Amino acid sequence: MSLAQPIEKKLDISNEGAPSAAELKEARKERIFTGINKASKFLDAIGLSWITPILMIAAGDNPREQGKALWMRLGIPILALLIFMFAWAQLAPTVKTSLGAIPGPSQVWEQAQVLHKDHVAEKLKADAFYARQDTRNEALVAAGRGSEVRDRIYTGKQTYYQQIWTSLKTVFFGFILATIIAAPLGIIMGMSPAMSAAFNPIIQIFKPVSPLAWLPIVTMVVSATVATDGNMSKSFLTSAITVTLCSLWPTLINTAVGVASIDKDLVNVGKVLKLDAWTKVTKLVLPSALPLIFTGMRLSLGVGWMVLIAAEMLAQNPGLGKFVWDEFQNGSSQSLAKIMVAVLTIGIIGFILDRFMAALQTMFTHSTNR
């Protein structure tokens, strides 16, 4: 007994202060919760906020509390969509147009499948064309007539997916051009009250101008300055520049407001440290104004996407706008359902673009607040 007692005391001393298994488990759970909370900001930005309650339940949080959050974030939106689909299916046949009744969800889905099948069939035709071309070129090379080898591009009709891709390229080209113009000019306006006063009347005059008013002017300018279609077609440039002219204003205004309203203490710090203009802009102005700049960019991209459809219709640039116009002119019994497919596609892509910009804002600013 006398020998055992010191050993027991030593064991007690060695274990003293060490966390128990329960404490270790609780600490690990807290780390998991912290990680989920950090990830939730990004999930919220991309429209997947409903994933957070599922992760919290899996990590061991209160199922009842997280279940309520899941119902609010996922259950209610799904229920609202189902009610909308039911109302659409019931009311659509009662609305008659020159092309027949408004198509319901089943007819729209049917035409979406038709468009997909058309894309697959056109892709098979393109693959067969290139296979025949490769075979012919190989035969010419084998016969010693390599100078006659020609590589031609398949000129079949654009499929629905290709028209979507064309629209995306056009809107991003116009949006990037608008950002390159608007962001620096907004910084200059925000830092200089005189420049802000000078540009403000111009902004107020041109900001409300419709894309339908800009389009004829842009068309004439592009036609006069671009001799032939090169890497970029005239219709593409016309649509993209129209998007630029209509979408640069939100970025310009928000950038100017964000820069002008930065904390005056930061401005004073810059004066005390005698920072040069570049350092002042990159180290003080931009970090503070970035949330508002991103808000302006999100608005600009949304405006650009809306403007693009009208621009493509009138400029006849291959894209979703031209697809809608062609189907309207076609006037077949399936045209209205295909137009509805395009409408839903435009809306879904617009939502994805907004979530994309929100995700970028979260990544670069860590907050939507100043």
Tab-separated table of C-alpha atoms in Angstrom:
chain	number	residue	atom	x	y	z
A	1	MET	CA	0.000	0.000	0.000
A	2	SER	CA	2.786	2.350	0.850
A	3	LEU	CA	4.346	1.772	-2.584
A	4	ALA	CA	1.046	2.127	-4.462
A	5	GLN	CA	0.114	5.469	-2.949
A	6	PRO	CA	3.039	7.458	-4.448
A	7	ILE	CA	2.382	5.835	-7.842
A	8	GLU	CA	-1.281	6.880	-7.705
A	9	LYS	CA	-0.245	10.389	-6.776
A	10	LYS	CA	2.165	10.490	-9.701
A	11	LEU	CA	-0.609	9.372	-12.056
A	12	ASP	CA	-2.908	12.046	-10.666
A	13	ILE	CA	-0.208	14.682	-11.169
A	14	SER	CA	0.522	13.528	-14.735
A	15	ASN	CA	-3.193	13.654	-15.690
A	16	GLU	CA	-3.796	16.952	-13.944
A	17	GLY	CA	-4.715	19.709	-16.479
A	18	ALA	CA	-5.145	17.308	-19.435
A	19	PRO	CA	-8.504	17.752	-21.278
A	20	SER	CA	-10.992	14.962	-20.932
A	21	ALA	CA	-12.443	13.046	-23.873
A	22	ALA	CA	-15.690	15.021	-23.580
A	23	GLU	CA	-13.808	18.304	-23.654
A	24	LEU	CA	-11.833	17.216	-26.716
A	25	LYS	CA	-15.046	16.197	-28.469
A	26	GLU	CA	-16.677	19.525	-27.633
A	27	ALA	CA	-13.648	21.463	-28.872
A	28	ARG	CA	-13.672	19.500	-32.126
A	29	LYS	CA	-17.381	20.203	-32.558
A	30	GLU	CA	-16.781	23.924	-32.016
A	31	ARG	CA	-14.081	23.902	-34.690
A	32	ILE	CA	-16.473	22.215	-37.103
A	33	PHE	CA	-19.197	24.760	-36.318
A	34	THR	CA	-16.729	27.607	-36.868
A	35	GLY	CA	-15.741	26.178	-40.246
A	36	ILE	CA	-19.383	25.767	-41.278
A	37	ASN	CA	-20.162	29.361	-40.259
A	38	LYS	CA	-17.263	30.616	-42.368
A	39	ALA	CA	-18.394	28.528	-45.349
A	40	SER	CA	-21.982	29.719	-44.908
A	41	LYS	CA	-21.047	33.235	-46.062
A	42	PHE	CA	-19.917	31.871	-49.408
A	43	LEU	CA	-22.897	29.494	-49.636
A	44	ASP	CA	-25.263	32.398	-48.990
A	45	ALA	CA	-23.576	34.415	-51.736
A	46	ILE	CA	-24.045	31.707	-54.385
A	47	GLY	CA	-27.657	30.974	-53.396
A	48	LEU	CA	-27.002	27.707	-51.541
A	49	SER	CA	-27.752	28.900	-48.010
A	50	TRP	CA	-29.931	25.812	-47.421
A	51	ILE	CA	-26.792	23.642	-47.277
A	52	THR	CA	-25.692	25.277	-44.010
A	53	PRO	CA	-28.509	23.815	-41.818
A	54	ILE	CA	-27.856	20.336	-43.279
A	55	LEU	CA	-24.160	20.622	-42.399
A	56	MET	CA	-25.018	21.879	-38.910
A	57	ILE	CA	-27.366	18.935	-38.305
A	58	ALA	CA	-24.709	16.498	-39.557
A	59	ALA	CA	-22.201	18.124	-37.169
A	60	GLY	CA	-24.492	17.505	-34.204
A	61	ASP	CA	-26.350	20.800	-33.775
A	62	ASN	CA	-29.963	21.011	-32.589
A	63	PRO	CA	-32.012	19.300	-35.366
A	64	ARG	CA	-35.200	21.152	-34.470
A	65	GLU	CA	-33.647	24.605	-34.703
A	66	GLN	CA	-31.719	23.813	-37.894
A	67	GLY	CA	-34.792	22.098	-39.355
A	68	LYS	CA	-36.692	25.390	-39.076
A	69	ALA	CA	-33.852	27.165	-40.875
A	70	LEU	CA	-33.861	24.476	-43.593
A	71	TRP	CA	-37.611	24.858	-44.047
A	72	MET	CA	-37.273	28.630	-44.400
A	73	ARG	CA	-34.353	28.439	-46.847
A	74	LEU	CA	-35.358	25.426	-48.950
A	75	GLY	CA	-38.836	24.154	-48.067
A	76	ILE	CA	-40.764	27.399	-48.553
A	77	PRO	CA	-39.024	28.330	-51.861
A	78	ILE	CA	-39.712	24.840	-53.278
A	79	LEU	CA	-43.336	25.037	-52.124
A	80	ALA	CA	-43.710	28.470	-53.746
A	81	LEU	CA	-42.259	27.121	-57.014
A	82	LEU	CA	-44.658	24.179	-56.962
A	83	ILE	CA	-47.623	26.505	-56.406
A	84	PHE	CA	-46.399	28.702	-59.260
A	85	MET	CA	-46.037	25.701	-61.579
A	86	PHE	CA	-49.535	24.481	-60.689
A	87	ALA	CA	-51.063	27.909	-61.285
A	88	TRP	CA	-49.155	28.210	-64.578
A	89	ALA	CA	-50.382	24.802	-65.747
A	90	GLN	CA	-53.979	25.617	-64.864
A	91	LEU	CA	-54.183	29.185	-66.168
A	92	ALA	CA	-51.986	28.976	-69.282
A	93	PRO	CA	-54.536	27.140	-71.503
A	94	THR	CA	-57.128	29.837	-70.796
A	95	VAL	CA	-54.973	32.594	-72.367
A	96	LYS	CA	-55.330	32.595	-76.161
A	97	THR	CA	-52.879	34.332	-78.509
A	98	SER	CA	-52.332	34.538	-82.287
A	99	LEU	CA	-49.969	31.557	-81.936
A	100	GLY	CA	-52.410	29.540	-79.846
A	101	ALA	CA	-52.798	29.136	-76.097
A	102	ILE	CA	-49.969	30.017	-73.729
A	103	PRO	CA	-47.935	26.796	-73.288
A	104	GLY	CA	-47.891	25.147	-69.887
A	105	PRO	CA	-44.860	23.657	-68.099
A	106	SER	CA	-45.169	20.299	-69.901
A	107	GLN	CA	-45.163	21.898	-73.376
A	108	VAL	CA	-42.217	24.118	-72.464
A	109	TRP	CA	-40.254	21.131	-71.152
A	110	GLU	CA	-41.067	19.215	-74.338
A	111	GLN	CA	-39.640	22.011	-76.511
A	112	ALA	CA	-36.577	22.252	-74.266
A	113	GLN	CA	-35.932	18.586	-75.025
A	114	VAL	CA	-36.438	19.275	-78.733
A	115	LEU	CA	-33.823	22.035	-78.616
A	116	HIS	CA	-31.417	19.686	-76.854
A	117	LYS	CA	-31.975	16.982	-79.491
A	118	ASP	CA	-31.394	19.542	-82.238
A	119	HIS	CA	-28.075	20.444	-80.605
A	120	VAL	CA	-27.018	16.797	-80.438
A	121	ALA	CA	-28.006	16.207	-84.084
A	122	GLU	CA	-26.151	19.312	-85.259
A	123	LYS	CA	-23.062	18.272	-83.309
A	124	LEU	CA	-23.136	14.861	-85.011
A	125	LYS	CA	-23.319	16.606	-88.389
A	126	ALA	CA	-20.335	18.770	-87.467
A	127	ASP	CA	-18.328	15.753	-86.306
A	128	ALA	CA	-19.137	13.930	-89.563
A	129	PHE	CA	-18.096	16.988	-91.589
A	130	TYR	CA	-14.717	17.231	-89.845
A	131	ALA	CA	-14.209	13.467	-90.147
A	132	ARG	CA	-14.787	13.634	-93.926
A	133	GLN	CA	-12.471	16.639	-94.168
A	134	ASP	CA	-9.698	14.854	-92.262
A	135	THR	CA	-10.090	11.778	-94.465
A	136	ARG	CA	-9.907	13.876	-97.625
A	137	ASN	CA	-6.859	15.823	-96.401
A	138	GLU	CA	-5.049	12.634	-95.423
A	139	ALA	CA	-5.733	11.197	-98.897
A	140	LEU	CA	-4.365	14.356	-100.526
A	141	VAL	CA	-1.208	14.233	-98.411
A	142	ALA	CA	-0.734	10.535	-99.211
A	143	ALA	CA	-1.068	11.329	-102.935
A	144	GLY	CA	1.600	14.031	-102.684
A	145	ARG	CA	-0.898	16.868	-103.126
A	146	GLY	CA	-0.406	18.513	-99.733
A	147	SER	CA	-0.738	21.994	-101.231
A	148	GLU	CA	-4.417	21.262	-101.899
A	149	VAL	CA	-5.186	20.543	-98.244
A	150	ARG	CA	-7.815	22.922	-96.879
A	151	ASP	CA	-9.242	23.215	-93.370
A	152	ARG	CA	-12.740	24.619	-93.456
A	153	ILE	CA	-15.053	25.491	-90.586
A	154	TYR	CA	-18.459	23.823	-90.340
A	155	THR	CA	-21.079	26.426	-91.202
A	156	GLY	CA	-24.243	24.720	-89.978
A	157	LYS	CA	-26.919	26.560	-88.046
A	158	GLN	CA	-26.212	27.661	-84.499
A	159	THR	CA	-27.806	25.454	-81.877
A	160	TYR	CA	-29.584	26.750	-78.804
A	161	TYR	CA	-26.581	26.087	-76.565
A	162	GLN	CA	-24.273	27.885	-78.990
A	163	GLN	CA	-26.624	30.876	-78.982
A	164	ILE	CA	-26.488	30.932	-75.184
A	165	TRP	CA	-22.678	30.895	-75.339
A	166	THR	CA	-22.705	33.751	-77.875
A	167	SER	CA	-24.923	35.836	-75.588
A	168	LEU	CA	-22.646	35.177	-72.615
A	169	LYS	CA	-19.550	36.190	-74.582
A	170	THR	CA	-21.284	39.361	-75.757
A	171	VAL	CA	-22.504	40.437	-72.335
A	172	PHE	CA	-19.152	39.779	-70.655
A	173	PHE	CA	-17.286	41.669	-73.367
A	174	GLY	CA	-19.599	44.651	-72.915
A	175	PHE	CA	-19.532	44.372	-69.110
A	176	ILE	CA	-15.721	44.211	-68.913
A	177	LEU	CA	-15.423	47.184	-71.263
A	178	ALA	CA	-17.922	49.113	-69.131
A	179	THR	CA	-15.995	48.281	-65.936
A	180	ILE	CA	-12.678	49.375	-67.482
A	181	ILE	CA	-14.260	52.741	-68.296
A	182	ALA	CA	-16.463	53.233	-65.231
A	183	ALA	CA	-14.221	52.121	-62.334
A	184	PRO	CA	-11.244	54.471	-62.965
A	185	LEU	CA	-13.559	57.356	-63.847
A	186	GLY	CA	-15.587	56.727	-60.683
A	187	ILE	CA	-12.421	56.766	-58.570
A	188	ILE	CA	-11.410	60.093	-60.106
A	189	MET	CA	-14.876	61.548	-59.472
A	190	GLY	CA	-14.899	60.280	-55.891
A	191	MET	CA	-11.505	61.777	-55.102
A	192	SER	CA	-12.159	65.112	-56.850
A	193	PRO	CA	-15.310	67.138	-56.093
A	194	ALA	CA	-14.587	69.271	-59.166
A	195	MET	CA	-14.544	66.226	-61.470
A	196	SER	CA	-17.699	64.924	-59.807
A	197	ALA	CA	-19.465	68.226	-60.463
A	198	ALA	CA	-18.246	68.208	-64.065
A	199	PHE	CA	-19.373	64.674	-64.911
A	200	ASN	CA	-22.617	64.600	-62.921
A	201	PRO	CA	-24.775	66.419	-65.551
A	202	ILE	CA	-23.480	64.109	-68.298
A	203	ILE	CA	-24.308	61.038	-66.206
A	204	GLN	CA	-27.805	62.277	-65.407
A	205	ILE	CA	-28.505	62.957	-69.100
A	206	PHE	CA	-27.225	59.694	-70.577
A	207	LYS	CA	-28.047	57.254	-67.771
A	208	PRO	CA	-31.780	56.925	-68.614
A	209	VAL	CA	-31.273	56.555	-72.392
A	210	SER	CA	-32.830	53.345	-73.715
A	211	PRO	CA	-30.719	50.766	-75.574
A	212	LEU	CA	-33.171	51.131	-78.467
A	213	ALA	CA	-31.963	54.742	-78.824
A	214	TRP	CA	-28.281	53.833	-78.582
A	215	LEU	CA	-28.478	50.945	-81.039
A	216	PRO	CA	-28.927	52.920	-84.322
A	217	ILE	CA	-26.048	55.237	-83.383
A	218	VAL	CA	-23.770	52.343	-82.453
A	219	THR	CA	-24.731	50.474	-85.631
A	220	MET	CA	-23.781	53.424	-87.844
A	221	VAL	CA	-20.499	54.022	-86.000
A	222	VAL	CA	-19.497	50.347	-86.159
A	223	SER	CA	-20.457	50.124	-89.834
A	224	ALA	CA	-18.370	53.211	-90.606
A	225	THR	CA	-15.292	52.178	-88.614
A	226	VAL	CA	-15.221	48.395	-89.094
A	227	ALA	CA	-14.667	47.619	-92.770
A	228	THR	CA	-15.229	43.844	-92.771
A	229	ASP	CA	-16.045	41.157	-90.257
A	230	GLY	CA	-12.791	39.966	-88.716
A	231	ASN	CA	-12.378	38.124	-85.444
A	232	MET	CA	-15.424	40.024	-84.163
A	233	SER	CA	-18.473	40.456	-86.354
A	234	LYS	CA	-20.165	43.827	-86.738
A	235	SER	CA	-23.321	42.505	-85.091
A	236	PHE	CA	-21.300	41.260	-82.105
A	237	LEU	CA	-19.565	44.628	-81.681
A	238	THR	CA	-22.863	46.493	-82.053
A	239	SER	CA	-24.525	44.426	-79.329
A	240	ALA	CA	-21.502	44.526	-77.005
A	241	ILE	CA	-20.978	48.306	-77.291
A	242	THR	CA	-24.694	48.902	-76.702
A	243	VAL	CA	-24.411	46.784	-73.551
A	244	THR	CA	-21.394	48.874	-72.497
A	245	LEU	CA	-23.182	52.196	-72.971
A	246	CYS	CA	-26.205	51.081	-70.965
A	247	SER	CA	-24.455	49.178	-68.175
A	248	LEU	CA	-21.533	51.391	-67.153
A	249	TRP	CA	-23.607	53.850	-65.114
A	250	PRO	CA	-24.290	51.759	-61.971
A	251	THR	CA	-20.579	50.935	-61.616
A	252	LEU	CA	-19.599	54.556	-62.250
A	253	ILE	CA	-22.060	55.990	-59.715
A	254	ASN	CA	-21.402	53.395	-57.000
A	255	THR	CA	-17.640	53.718	-57.378
A	256	ALA	CA	-17.808	57.497	-57.100
A	257	VAL	CA	-20.067	57.303	-54.031
A	258	GLY	CA	-17.900	54.621	-52.409
A	259	VAL	CA	-14.678	56.558	-52.900
A	260	ALA	CA	-16.190	59.883	-51.806
A	261	SER	CA	-17.566	58.408	-48.572
A	262	ILE	CA	-14.460	56.638	-47.251
A	263	ASP	CA	-13.497	57.303	-43.651
A	264	LYS	CA	-11.948	60.774	-43.322
A	265	ASP	CA	-9.421	59.376	-40.845
A	266	LEU	CA	-8.010	57.233	-43.646
A	267	VAL	CA	-7.700	60.304	-45.835
A	268	ASN	CA	-5.872	62.134	-43.060
A	269	VAL	CA	-3.539	59.180	-42.563
A	270	GLY	CA	-2.661	59.336	-46.244
A	271	LYS	CA	-1.884	63.036	-45.937
A	272	VAL	CA	0.266	62.537	-42.847
A	273	LEU	CA	2.242	59.730	-44.487
A	274	LYS	CA	2.494	61.785	-47.703
A	275	LEU	CA	1.449	58.826	-49.834
A	276	ASP	CA	1.666	59.140	-53.600
A	277	ALA	CA	-1.547	58.929	-55.634
A	278	TRP	CA	-1.109	55.262	-56.670
A	279	THR	CA	-0.406	54.068	-53.113
A	280	LYS	CA	-3.299	56.110	-51.775
A	281	VAL	CA	-5.714	54.571	-54.285
A	282	THR	CA	-4.533	50.961	-53.891
A	283	LYS	CA	-3.939	50.918	-50.126
A	284	LEU	CA	-6.610	53.261	-48.774
A	285	VAL	CA	-9.319	54.066	-51.308
A	286	LEU	CA	-9.990	50.737	-53.023
A	287	PRO	CA	-10.123	48.500	-49.895
A	288	SER	CA	-12.703	50.816	-48.357
A	289	ALA	CA	-14.786	51.402	-51.484
A	290	LEU	CA	-14.647	47.831	-52.842
A	291	PRO	CA	-18.024	46.678	-51.429
A	292	LEU	CA	-19.859	49.516	-53.173
A	293	ILE	CA	-17.835	49.009	-56.344
A	294	PHE	CA	-18.875	45.352	-56.438
A	295	THR	CA	-22.496	46.347	-55.809
A	296	GLY	CA	-22.291	48.637	-58.818
A	297	MET	CA	-20.729	45.861	-60.911
A	298	ARG	CA	-23.517	43.457	-59.958
A	299	LEU	CA	-26.104	46.039	-61.015
A	300	SER	CA	-24.201	46.735	-64.235
A	301	LEU	CA	-24.043	43.068	-65.169
A	302	GLY	CA	-27.776	42.696	-64.527
A	303	VAL	CA	-28.568	45.748	-66.649
A	304	GLY	CA	-26.221	44.520	-69.373
A	305	TRP	CA	-27.921	41.121	-69.494
A	306	MET	CA	-31.342	42.743	-69.893
A	307	VAL	CA	-30.112	45.188	-72.535
A	308	LEU	CA	-28.385	42.412	-74.481
A	309	ILE	CA	-31.609	40.652	-75.463
A	310	ALA	CA	-33.060	43.777	-77.070
A	311	ALA	CA	-29.720	44.586	-78.726
A	312	GLU	CA	-29.411	41.096	-80.205
A	313	MET	CA	-32.951	41.261	-81.552
A	314	LEU	CA	-32.319	44.452	-83.503
A	315	ALA	CA	-28.647	43.905	-84.391
A	316	GLN	CA	-29.382	40.321	-85.483
A	317	ASN	CA	-26.394	39.104	-83.499
A	318	PRO	CA	-26.668	35.307	-83.049
A	319	GLY	CA	-27.781	34.818	-79.456
A	320	LEU	CA	-30.798	34.433	-77.243
A	321	GLY	CA	-32.298	37.731	-78.418
A	322	LYS	CA	-32.114	36.704	-82.065
A	323	PHE	CA	-33.481	33.275	-81.134
A	324	VAL	CA	-36.562	34.886	-79.554
A	325	TRP	CA	-37.042	37.189	-82.559
A	326	ASP	CA	-36.667	34.348	-85.076
A	327	GLU	CA	-39.197	32.201	-83.223
A	328	PHE	CA	-41.617	35.127	-83.063
A	329	GLN	CA	-41.244	35.643	-86.819
A	330	ASN	CA	-41.562	31.896	-87.431
A	331	GLY	CA	-45.042	31.796	-85.935
A	332	SER	CA	-45.307	28.004	-85.743
A	333	SER	CA	-47.330	26.149	-83.138
A	334	GLN	CA	-44.165	25.369	-81.159
A	335	SER	CA	-42.710	28.898	-81.363
A	336	LEU	CA	-44.426	30.210	-78.239
A	337	ALA	CA	-43.176	27.299	-76.144
A	338	LYS	CA	-39.633	27.839	-77.451
A	339	ILE	CA	-39.882	31.531	-76.581
A	340	MET	CA	-40.923	30.501	-73.066
A	341	VAL	CA	-37.851	28.236	-72.906
A	342	ALA	CA	-35.713	31.249	-73.828
A	343	VAL	CA	-37.457	33.431	-71.216
A	344	LEU	CA	-36.753	30.891	-68.472
A	345	THR	CA	-33.175	30.481	-69.706
A	346	ILE	CA	-32.614	34.236	-69.608
A	347	GLY	CA	-33.974	34.418	-66.064
A	348	ILE	CA	-31.926	31.479	-64.779
A	349	ILE	CA	-28.713	32.768	-66.355
A	350	GLY	CA	-29.392	36.231	-64.930
A	351	PHE	CA	-29.727	34.695	-61.457
A	352	ILE	CA	-26.482	32.713	-61.911
A	353	LEU	CA	-24.611	35.825	-63.077
A	354	ASP	CA	-25.805	37.773	-60.040
A	355	ARG	CA	-24.755	34.947	-57.696
A	356	PHE	CA	-21.388	34.788	-59.476
A	357	MET	CA	-20.763	38.466	-58.791
A	358	ALA	CA	-21.968	38.074	-55.198
A	359	ALA	CA	-19.492	35.215	-54.712
A	360	LEU	CA	-16.667	37.372	-56.085
A	361	GLN	CA	-17.702	40.177	-53.755
A	362	THR	CA	-17.584	37.798	-50.778
A	363	MET	CA	-14.171	36.486	-51.796
A	364	PHE	CA	-12.551	39.899	-52.267
A	365	THR	CA	-14.312	42.022	-49.638
A	366	HIS	CA	-15.280	39.405	-47.000
A	367	SER	CA	-18.469	41.393	-46.492
A	368	THR	CA	-21.190	43.199	-48.383
A	369	ASN	CA	-20.915	46.026	-45.874
A	370	ARG	CA	-18.414	48.856	-45.737
